[in-house]
mmCIF file of C-alpha atoms in Angstrom:
data_model
loop_
_atom_site.group_PDB
_atom_site.id
_atom_site.type_symbol
_atom_site.label_atom_id
_atom_site.label_comp_id
_atom_site.label_asym_id
_atom_site.label_seq_id
_atom_site.Cartn_x
_atom_site.Cartn_y
_atom_site.Cartn_z
ATOM 1 C CA THR I 1 21.104 88.586 -32.697
ATOM 2 C CA SER I 2 18.170 86.318 -34.192
ATOM 3 C CA PHE I 3 20.056 87.274 -37.611
ATOM 4 C CA GLU I 4 23.536 86.174 -36.332
ATOM 5 C CA SER I 5 22.378 82.694 -35.065
ATOM 6 C CA ARG I 6 20.381 81.911 -38.100
ATOM 7 C CA PHE I 7 23.545 82.752 -40.647
ATOM 8 C CA LEU I 8 25.587 80.938 -38.299
ATOM 9 C CA ARG I 9 23.084 78.250 -38.059
ATOM 10 C CA GLU I 10 23.066 78.237 -42.152
ATOM 11 C CA VAL I 11 26.530 78.301 -42.605
ATOM 12 C CA LEU I 12 26.695 75.277 -40.306
ATOM 13 C CA MET I 13 24.699 73.157 -42.317
ATOM 14 C CA SER I 14 26.279 74.155 -45.779
ATOM 15 C CA VAL I 15 29.495 73.153 -44.454
ATOM 16 C CA ARG I 16 28.121 69.993 -43.175
ATOM 17 C CA THR I 17 26.532 69.394 -46.014
ATOM 18 C CA ALA I 18 29.732 70.508 -47.911
ATOM 19 C CA LEU I 19 31.864 67.567 -46.081
ATOM 20 C CA SER I 20 29.237 64.989 -46.607
ATOM 21 C CA ALA I 21 29.289 65.342 -50.180
ATOM 22 C CA ARG I 22 33.030 65.068 -50.397
ATOM 23 C CA THR I 23 33.596 61.712 -52.872
ATOM 24 C CA ASP I 24 37.045 62.385 -50.871
ATOM 25 C CA ILE I 25 35.921 61.827 -47.430
ATOM 26 C CA ASN I 26 33.010 59.299 -48.702
ATOM 27 C CA THR I 27 36.380 57.054 -49.815
ATOM 28 C CA SER I 28 38.203 57.565 -47.423
ATOM 29 C CA ARG I 29 35.337 56.298 -44.947
ATOM 30 C CA LYS I 30 35.136 53.068 -46.718
ATOM 31 C CA ASN I 31 39.194 52.153 -47.129
ATOM 32 C CA LEU I 32 38.579 52.350 -43.432
ATOM 33 C CA ASP I 33 36.105 50.042 -43.378
ATOM 34 C CA SER I 34 37.535 47.678 -45.667
ATOM 35 C CA ASN I 35 40.882 47.746 -44.068
ATOM 36 C CA ASP I 36 38.921 46.768 -40.711
ATOM 37 C CA VAL I 37 37.679 43.639 -42.603
ATOM 38 C CA THR I 38 41.100 43.228 -43.565
ATOM 39 C CA LEU I 39 42.539 43.263 -39.862
ATOM 40 C CA ARG I 40 39.551 41.073 -38.481
ATOM 41 C CA PHE I 41 40.236 37.832 -41.208
ATOM 42 C CA PHE I 42 44.391 38.493 -40.619
ATOM 43 C CA ARG I 43 43.378 38.511 -36.592
ATOM 44 C CA ASN I 44 41.092 35.053 -36.846
ATOM 45 C CA GLN I 45 43.727 33.613 -38.983
ATOM 46 C CA SER I 46 46.444 33.765 -36.375
ATOM 47 C CA LEU I 47 44.268 31.436 -34.081
ATOM 48 C CA PRO I 48 44.984 28.172 -33.671
ATOM 49 C CA ALA I 49 43.003 25.924 -36.034
ATOM 50 C CA VAL I 50 40.769 22.748 -35.078
ATOM 51 C CA ASP I 51 40.345 19.896 -37.202
ATOM 52 C CA LEU I 52 37.836 16.768 -36.611
ATOM 53 C CA ASN I 53 38.126 14.176 -39.019
ATOM 54 C CA ALA I 54 36.597 10.707 -38.069
ATOM 55 C CA SER I 55 36.012 7.567 -39.189
ATOM 56 C CA TYR I 56 34.479 4.441 -38.563
ATOM 57 C CA GLY I 57 35.652 1.001 -39.182
ATOM 58 C CA ALA I 58 34.226 -2.361 -38.322
ATOM 59 C CA GLN I 59 36.047 -5.927 -38.343
ATOM 60 C CA GLY I 60 35.488 -9.071 -37.948
ATOM 61 C CA LEU I 61 36.892 -12.335 -37.265
ATOM 62 C CA GLY I 62 33.636 -14.825 -37.463
ATOM 63 C CA GLY I 63 31.237 -15.719 -39.755
ATOM 64 C CA THR I 64 30.627 -15.764 -42.635
ATOM 65 C CA ALA I 65 32.194 -14.542 -45.639
ATOM 66 C CA ILE I 66 31.357 -14.338 -49.384
ATOM 67 C CA VAL I 67 32.979 -13.285 -51.950
ATOM 68 C CA ARG I 68 31.777 -11.930 -54.797
ATOM 69 C CA THR I 69 33.485 -11.915 -58.633
ATOM 70 C CA GLY I 70 32.610 -9.594 -61.632
ATOM 71 C CA PRO I 71 31.056 -6.435 -62.579
ATOM 72 C CA LEU I 72 29.750 -4.739 -60.725
ATOM 73 C CA GLY I 73 25.597 -4.311 -60.450
ATOM 74 C CA ASN I 74 26.462 -8.478 -62.500
ATOM 75 C CA GLN I 75 28.637 -9.741 -59.151
ATOM 76 C CA VAL I 76 28.005 -14.066 -58.570
ATOM 77 C CA VAL I 77 29.011 -15.612 -55.366
ATOM 78 C CA SER I 78 32.536 -17.599 -56.102
ATOM 79 C CA GLU I 79 33.153 -18.316 -52.984
ATOM 80 C CA ILE I 80 31.173 -19.074 -49.525
ATOM 81 C CA ILE I 81 33.778 -19.545 -46.587
ATOM 82 C CA PRO I 82 32.297 -20.565 -43.472
ATOM 83 C CA GLY I 83 33.418 -18.486 -40.375
ATOM 84 C CA GLY I 84 32.766 -19.313 -36.662
ATOM 85 C CA ALA I 85 35.432 -20.446 -33.590
ATOM 86 C CA CYS I 86 34.687 -22.957 -31.311
ATOM 87 C CA SER I 87 34.832 -21.211 -27.278
ATOM 88 C CA ASP I 88 38.624 -22.772 -27.191
ATOM 89 C CA GLY I 89 39.969 -20.593 -29.939
ATOM 90 C CA ARG I 90 40.144 -23.534 -32.415
ATOM 91 C CA SER I 91 38.446 -23.312 -36.053
ATOM 92 C CA THR I 92 35.096 -25.575 -36.304
ATOM 93 C CA GLY I 93 36.849 -26.603 -39.775
ATOM 94 C CA ARG I 94 34.117 -26.040 -41.617
ATOM 95 C CA SER I 95 35.091 -26.241 -45.215
ATOM 96 C CA VAL I 96 34.660 -24.097 -47.922
ATOM 97 C CA TRP I 97 32.445 -23.889 -50.855
ATOM 98 C CA ARG I 98 33.888 -22.839 -54.173
ATOM 99 C CA HIS I 99 31.731 -21.870 -57.358
ATOM 100 C CA SER I 100 33.206 -22.178 -60.626
ATOM 101 C CA GLY I 101 30.818 -21.079 -63.893
ATOM 102 C CA SER I 102 27.713 -19.775 -64.406
ATOM 103 C CA SER I 103 25.651 -17.927 -61.917
ATOM 104 C CA VAL I 104 23.962 -20.565 -59.275
ATOM 105 C CA PRO I 105 21.047 -19.474 -56.920
ATOM 106 C CA LEU I 106 22.305 -19.337 -52.834
ATOM 107 C CA THR I 107 19.883 -20.592 -50.483
ATOM 108 C CA MET I 108 20.863 -20.958 -46.720
#
């Protein structure tokens, strides 16, 4: 019986080694893993998409508008439009300063 059990263990070990060394079985296992990844991907694609777009802007009615003209980096103040309104909503009636010509330093 000792010989039979040892022989049986050696046969089982040989079969196990032979099965683990078969390239067709290894290839099939890798294909199964790849198919699982593909299946998870397509399940994920069937879920609803959630996209978030946000923007922020500010717009005001009061304040002084300074209009600049010229190329970027070399701009000149060409117009100053004073803003503001009285408490009853009427304009303050300020005049608009316009500049044509070379750059003039502006102090306020």
